[in-house]
mmCIF file of C-alpha atoms in Angstrom:
data_model
loop_
_atom_site.group_PDB
_atom_site.id
_atom_site.type_symbol
_atom_site.label_atom_id
_atom_site.label_comp_id
_atom_site.label_asym_id
_atom_site.label_seq_id
_atom_site.Cartn_x
_atom_site.Cartn_y
_atom_site.Cartn_z
ATOM 1 C CA MET I 24 -22.105 -21.791 27.012
ATOM 2 C CA ILE I 25 -19.843 -19.181 25.422
ATOM 3 C CA VAL I 26 -17.796 -20.358 22.460
ATOM 4 C CA ASP I 27 -14.794 -18.321 21.397
ATOM 5 C CA PHE I 28 -14.105 -18.417 17.687
ATOM 6 C CA GLU I 29 -10.580 -17.698 16.570
ATOM 7 C CA PRO I 30 -10.306 -15.464 13.525
ATOM 8 C CA ALA I 31 -9.436 -17.261 10.319
ATOM 9 C CA PRO I 32 -5.746 -17.005 9.389
ATOM 10 C CA LYS I 33 -4.923 -14.402 6.787
ATOM 11 C CA LYS I 34 -4.326 -15.844 3.336
ATOM 12 C CA VAL I 35 -1.184 -14.880 1.441
ATOM 13 C CA LEU I 36 -0.361 -15.770 -2.165
ATOM 14 C CA ILE I 37 3.292 -15.747 -3.235
ATOM 15 C CA ILE I 38 3.963 -15.441 -6.965
ATOM 16 C CA GLU I 39 7.696 -16.101 -7.293
ATOM 17 C CA ASP I 40 9.586 -18.091 -9.918
ATOM 18 C CA GLU I 41 12.620 -18.840 -7.719
ATOM 19 C CA ALA I 42 11.523 -21.991 -5.900
ATOM 20 C CA ASN I 43 13.982 -21.666 -2.995
ATOM 21 C CA ILE I 44 12.917 -18.104 -2.229
ATOM 22 C CA ALA I 45 9.220 -19.006 -2.437
ATOM 23 C CA ARG I 46 9.728 -22.026 -0.169
ATOM 24 C CA ILE I 47 11.611 -20.038 2.498
ATOM 25 C CA ILE I 48 9.038 -17.232 2.527
ATOM 26 C CA LYS I 49 6.190 -19.750 2.685
ATOM 27 C CA LEU I 50 7.720 -21.566 5.672
ATOM 28 C CA GLU I 51 8.359 -18.309 7.536
ATOM 29 C CA LEU I 52 4.846 -16.991 6.929
ATOM 30 C CA GLU I 53 3.259 -20.282 7.953
ATOM 31 C CA HIS I 54 5.320 -20.148 11.131
ATOM 32 C CA GLU I 55 3.757 -16.717 11.786
ATOM 33 C CA GLY I 56 0.273 -18.183 11.396
ATOM 34 C CA TYR I 57 -0.561 -17.223 7.819
ATOM 35 C CA LYS I 58 -2.157 -19.565 5.314
ATOM 36 C CA VAL I 59 0.123 -19.527 2.290
ATOM 37 C CA GLU I 60 0.110 -20.774 -1.292
ATOM 38 C CA THR I 61 2.672 -20.256 -4.043
ATOM 39 C CA ALA I 62 2.722 -19.943 -7.820
ATOM 40 C CA GLU I 63 5.840 -20.259 -9.963
ATOM 41 C CA ASN I 64 4.929 -17.819 -12.733
ATOM 42 C CA GLY I 65 2.614 -14.940 -13.509
ATOM 43 C CA ILE I 66 0.042 -16.922 -15.498
ATOM 44 C CA ILE I 67 -0.500 -19.546 -12.791
ATOM 45 C CA GLY I 68 -0.362 -16.859 -10.121
ATOM 46 C CA LEU I 69 -3.027 -14.740 -11.795
ATOM 47 C CA GLN I 70 -5.283 -17.787 -12.123
ATOM 48 C CA LYS I 71 -4.870 -18.651 -8.437
ATOM 49 C CA PHE I 72 -5.441 -15.057 -7.429
ATOM 50 C CA SER I 73 -8.651 -14.866 -9.471
ATOM 51 C CA ASN I 74 -10.055 -18.143 -8.134
ATOM 52 C CA GLU I 75 -9.892 -17.285 -4.417
ATOM 53 C CA GLN I 76 -10.053 -14.413 -1.955
ATOM 54 C CA TRP I 77 -6.656 -13.322 -0.597
ATOM 55 C CA ASN I 78 -5.590 -10.942 2.160
ATOM 56 C CA LEU I 79 -2.186 -10.183 0.615
ATOM 57 C CA LEU I 80 -0.176 -10.849 -2.530
ATOM 58 C CA LEU I 81 3.633 -11.058 -2.592
ATOM 59 C CA LEU I 82 4.573 -10.524 -6.222
ATOM 60 C CA ASP I 83 7.949 -10.960 -7.890
ATOM 61 C CA ILE I 84 8.554 -8.551 -10.772
ATOM 62 C CA MET I 85 10.963 -10.502 -12.983
ATOM 63 C CA MET I 86 9.180 -13.698 -14.017
ATOM 64 C CA PRO I 87 8.790 -15.786 -17.172
ATOM 65 C CA LYS I 88 5.569 -15.959 -19.221
ATOM 66 C CA LEU I 89 3.917 -13.005 -17.469
ATOM 67 C CA ASN I 90 5.965 -10.508 -15.486
ATOM 68 C CA GLY I 91 4.915 -9.052 -12.152
ATOM 69 C CA MET I 92 4.139 -5.589 -13.492
ATOM 70 C CA GLU I 93 1.633 -7.039 -15.943
ATOM 71 C CA VAL I 94 0.054 -9.169 -13.215
ATOM 72 C CA LEU I 95 -0.193 -6.057 -11.036
ATOM 73 C CA ARG I 96 -1.742 -4.028 -13.854
ATOM 74 C CA ARG I 97 -4.390 -6.647 -14.606
ATOM 75 C CA ILE I 98 -5.351 -6.994 -10.949
ATOM 76 C CA ARG I 99 -5.712 -3.246 -10.442
ATOM 77 C CA ASP I 100 -7.533 -2.777 -13.760
ATOM 78 C CA SER I 101 -10.135 -5.257 -12.498
ATOM 79 C CA GLY I 102 -10.808 -2.955 -9.543
ATOM 80 C CA ASP I 103 -9.320 -5.330 -6.970
ATOM 81 C CA ILE I 104 -7.651 -3.524 -4.029
ATOM 82 C CA THR I 105 -6.008 -6.497 -2.296
ATOM 83 C CA PRO I 106 -2.714 -5.288 -0.744
ATOM 84 C CA ILE I 107 0.259 -6.130 -2.981
ATOM 85 C CA ILE I 108 3.932 -6.050 -1.998
ATOM 86 C CA LEU I 109 6.434 -6.277 -4.850
ATOM 87 C CA LEU I 110 9.534 -8.451 -4.512
ATOM 88 C CA THR I 111 12.154 -6.934 -6.778
ATOM 89 C CA ALA I 112 15.817 -7.302 -7.570
ATOM 90 C CA LYS I 113 15.694 -3.842 -9.106
ATOM 91 C CA ASP I 114 16.617 -1.163 -6.590
ATOM 92 C CA SER I 115 16.435 1.982 -8.723
ATOM 93 C CA ILE I 116 13.994 4.687 -7.679
ATOM 94 C CA HIS I 117 12.515 4.629 -11.196
ATOM 95 C CA ASP I 118 11.532 0.950 -10.975
ATOM 96 C CA LYS I 119 10.069 1.411 -7.508
ATOM 97 C CA VAL I 120 8.034 4.438 -8.580
ATOM 98 C CA ILE I 121 6.667 2.522 -11.586
ATOM 99 C CA GLY I 122 5.550 -0.298 -9.306
ATOM 100 C CA LEU I 123 3.848 2.065 -6.864
ATOM 101 C CA ASP I 124 2.221 4.018 -9.678
ATOM 102 C CA HIS I 125 0.820 0.759 -11.065
ATOM 103 C CA GLY I 126 -0.936 0.202 -7.747
ATOM 104 C CA ALA I 127 1.482 -1.690 -5.503
ATOM 105 C CA ASN I 128 1.134 -0.935 -1.795
ATOM 106 C CA ASP I 129 4.812 -1.481 -1.033
ATOM 107 C CA TYR I 130 8.004 -3.058 -2.351
ATOM 108 C CA ILE I 131 11.003 -4.813 -0.908
ATOM 109 C CA THR I 132 14.348 -5.226 -2.657
ATOM 110 C CA LYS I 133 16.122 -8.577 -2.891
ATOM 111 C CA PRO I 134 18.040 -9.771 -1.008
ATOM 112 C CA PHE I 135 16.065 -8.934 2.119
ATOM 113 C CA GLN I 136 15.860 -10.071 5.722
ATOM 114 C CA ILE I 137 12.700 -12.042 6.477
ATOM 115 C CA GLU I 138 12.095 -9.809 9.520
ATOM 116 C CA GLU I 139 11.784 -6.792 7.240
ATOM 117 C CA LEU I 140 9.314 -8.586 4.971
ATOM 118 C CA LEU I 141 7.222 -9.638 7.968
ATOM 119 C CA ALA I 142 7.234 -6.044 9.233
ATOM 120 C CA ARG I 143 6.027 -4.710 5.897
ATOM 121 C CA ILE I 144 3.266 -7.328 5.778
ATOM 122 C CA ARG I 145 2.107 -6.288 9.251
ATOM 123 C CA ALA I 146 2.180 -2.638 8.182
ATOM 124 C CA CYS I 147 -0.027 -3.419 5.156
ATOM 125 C CA PHE I 148 -2.569 -5.173 7.362
ATOM 126 C CA ARG I 149 -2.557 -2.326 9.903
ATOM 127 C CA ILE I 150 -3.273 0.249 7.228
ATOM 128 C CA ASN I 151 -6.098 -1.873 5.801
ATOM 129 C CA GLN I 152 -7.568 -2.306 9.265
ATOM 130 C CA MET I 153 -7.428 1.437 9.838
ATOM 131 C CA MET I 154 -9.249 2.019 6.546
ATOM 132 C CA GLU I 155 -11.934 -0.541 7.424
ATOM 133 C CA LYS I 156 -12.558 1.138 10.789
ATOM 134 C CA ASN I 157 -13.205 4.402 8.985
ATOM 135 C CA GLU I 158 -15.726 2.979 6.499
ATOM 136 C CA ASP I 159 -18.613 4.432 8.529
ATOM 137 C CA GLU I 160 -17.164 7.849 7.695
ATOM 138 C CA GLN I 161 -17.227 6.917 4.045
ATOM 139 C CA ILE I 162 -16.772 10.340 2.457
ATOM 140 C CA VAL I 163 -14.292 12.832 3.894
ATOM 141 C CA THR I 164 -13.811 16.332 2.549
ATOM 142 C CA VAL I 165 -11.631 19.404 2.673
ATOM 143 C CA ALA I 166 -13.000 22.390 0.759
ATOM 144 C CA ASP I 167 -13.836 21.048 -2.731
ATOM 145 C CA LEU I 168 -11.712 17.900 -2.274
ATOM 146 C CA LYS I 169 -13.787 14.760 -1.663
ATOM 147 C CA VAL I 170 -12.499 11.279 -0.847
ATOM 148 C CA ASP I 171 -14.722 8.201 -0.819
ATOM 149 C CA ILE I 172 -12.903 5.807 1.497
ATOM 150 C CA LYS I 173 -14.845 2.727 0.428
ATOM 151 C CA THR I 174 -14.648 3.160 -3.346
ATOM 152 C CA ARG I 175 -11.299 5.012 -3.174
ATOM 153 C CA ILE I 176 -12.606 7.650 -5.576
ATOM 154 C CA VAL I 177 -10.968 11.072 -5.180
ATOM 155 C CA THR I 178 -12.320 14.247 -6.768
ATOM 156 C CA ARG I 179 -11.595 17.934 -6.520
ATOM 157 C CA ASN I 180 -13.992 20.467 -7.965
ATOM 158 C CA SER I 181 -15.742 17.424 -9.535
ATOM 159 C CA LYS I 182 -12.538 16.429 -11.361
ATOM 160 C CA ASN I 183 -11.355 12.845 -10.838
ATOM 161 C CA ILE I 184 -7.865 12.437 -9.369
ATOM 162 C CA GLU I 185 -5.998 9.151 -9.823
ATOM 163 C CA LEU I 186 -3.859 8.168 -6.821
ATOM 164 C CA THR I 187 -1.650 5.186 -6.067
ATOM 165 C CA PRO I 188 -2.626 3.149 -2.971
ATOM 166 C CA ARG I 189 0.102 4.797 -0.875
ATOM 167 C CA GLU I 190 -0.852 8.292 -2.037
ATOM 168 C CA PHE I 191 -4.475 7.518 -1.184
ATOM 169 C CA ASP I 192 -3.592 6.280 2.316
ATOM 170 C CA LEU I 193 -1.497 9.389 2.923
ATOM 171 C CA LEU I 194 -4.249 11.719 1.737
ATOM 172 C CA VAL I 195 -6.889 10.025 3.908
ATOM 173 C CA TYR I 196 -4.640 10.283 6.963
ATOM 174 C CA LEU I 197 -4.051 13.989 6.327
ATOM 175 C CA ILE I 198 -7.766 14.664 5.843
ATOM 176 C CA GLN I 199 -8.740 12.730 8.955
ATOM 177 C CA HIS I 200 -6.428 15.068 10.855
ATOM 178 C CA GLN I 201 -7.148 18.237 8.881
ATOM 179 C CA ASN I 202 -6.003 21.496 10.482
ATOM 180 C CA GLN I 203 -3.582 19.446 12.605
ATOM 181 C CA VAL I 204 0.147 19.726 11.864
ATOM 182 C CA LEU I 205 1.607 16.225 11.498
ATOM 183 C CA ASN I 206 5.332 15.556 11.697
ATOM 184 C CA ARG I 207 7.126 13.028 9.521
ATOM 185 C CA GLU I 208 7.382 10.439 12.273
ATOM 186 C CA GLN I 209 3.616 10.508 12.859
ATOM 187 C CA ILE I 210 2.941 10.109 9.150
ATOM 188 C CA LEU I 211 5.470 7.293 8.761
ATOM 189 C CA THR I 212 4.023 5.391 11.707
ATOM 190 C CA ARG I 213 0.394 5.620 10.597
ATOM 191 C CA VAL I 214 0.767 5.382 6.797
ATOM 192 C CA TRP I 215 3.873 3.228 6.357
ATOM 193 C CA GLY I 216 3.649 1.397 9.671
ATOM 194 C CA PHE I 217 5.635 1.397 12.900
ATOM 195 C CA ASP I 218 7.981 -1.268 11.554
ATOM 196 C CA TYR I 219 8.842 0.658 8.389
ATOM 197 C CA TYR I 220 12.459 0.274 7.327
ATOM 198 C CA GLY I 221 13.611 2.999 4.986
ATOM 199 C CA GLU I 222 14.458 6.644 4.548
ATOM 200 C CA THR I 223 12.276 9.187 6.336
ATOM 201 C CA ASN I 224 12.358 11.476 3.291
ATOM 202 C CA VAL I 225 9.840 9.115 1.674
ATOM 203 C CA VAL I 226 7.195 11.318 3.347
ATOM 204 C CA ASP I 227 8.507 14.408 1.559
ATOM 205 C CA VAL I 228 8.556 12.513 -1.744
ATOM 206 C CA TYR I 229 4.930 11.431 -1.407
ATOM 207 C CA ILE I 230 3.756 14.841 -0.237
ATOM 208 C CA ARG I 231 5.285 16.175 -3.441
ATOM 209 C CA TYR I 232 3.434 13.529 -5.494
ATOM 210 C CA LEU I 233 0.153 14.432 -3.768
ATOM 211 C CA ARG I 234 0.604 18.140 -4.322
ATOM 212 C CA LYS I 235 1.099 17.628 -8.050
ATOM 213 C CA LYS I 236 -2.207 15.796 -8.262
ATOM 214 C CA VAL I 237 -4.323 17.529 -5.624
ATOM 215 C CA ASP I 238 -3.048 21.127 -5.628
ATOM 216 C CA ASP I 239 -1.065 22.094 -8.728
ATOM 217 C CA SER I 240 -4.009 22.262 -11.144
ATOM 218 C CA PHE I 241 -6.212 24.235 -8.756
ATOM 219 C CA HIS I 242 -6.225 27.816 -7.488
ATOM 220 C CA SER I 243 -6.157 27.178 -3.749
ATOM 221 C CA PRO I 244 -3.520 24.817 -2.296
ATOM 222 C CA LEU I 245 -4.737 22.519 0.475
ATOM 223 C CA ILE I 246 -1.514 20.794 1.548
ATOM 224 C CA HIS I 247 0.796 23.139 3.456
ATOM 225 C CA THR I 248 4.317 22.815 4.851
ATOM 226 C CA VAL I 249 4.933 24.007 8.394
ATOM 227 C CA ARG I 250 8.662 24.644 8.324
ATOM 228 C CA GLY I 251 10.632 22.621 10.821
ATOM 229 C CA ILE I 252 7.607 20.576 11.889
ATOM 230 C CA GLY I 253 5.759 18.802 9.105
ATOM 231 C CA TYR I 254 2.600 19.068 7.015
ATOM 232 C CA VAL I 255 -1.055 20.019 7.382
ATOM 233 C CA ILE I 256 -4.072 19.895 5.098
ATOM 234 C CA LYS I 257 -6.578 22.730 5.501
ATOM 235 C CA GLU I 258 -8.729 25.152 3.564
#
């Protein structure tokens, strides 16, 4: 007899101090088949996060007792790479960049449509799945640039390079397609996800971030612009 086992539902933790928002998100995610729990402040949320394994964290930034940025920092400092999407009422580029630099995988600005949040969650899971499929090819290289996909350690000429999760995903995608010119739409689809809602120039912004870290301090640039088409990484 063959028994089919359904995969366990993905577990999502929502840390959000506005009870109505947390309740609505929880109901919508449960309707989509996720297993969901909530926490009303950063201290309780961090305790819940530490006590169980989660597939995704939805994290509000502005909270009493312990704000979202501090929760994010503590999680990433512990070495945990669980995908984290920030829920923020702040829509300035500066605040978003700070969140991403602290290790967030994505952000969404309040107020938002639940369809957009669901799309971003799916995109996070797709990217993680893509990374897991490539674990057999654990170390990828271009010239003296080495990327360990499993440990997420990046070095060039034996010098450690610190990348945000999104910068890391972008770099891995470029390396896995080295010598191949990739247009912005290809990069958006594979790194940000097919359902990404936002400006396409986000690719240009993150290429610029990568170049500062991967190329600017070294003699030979690896990331190249192909005018009118897109970008390529090559020796």
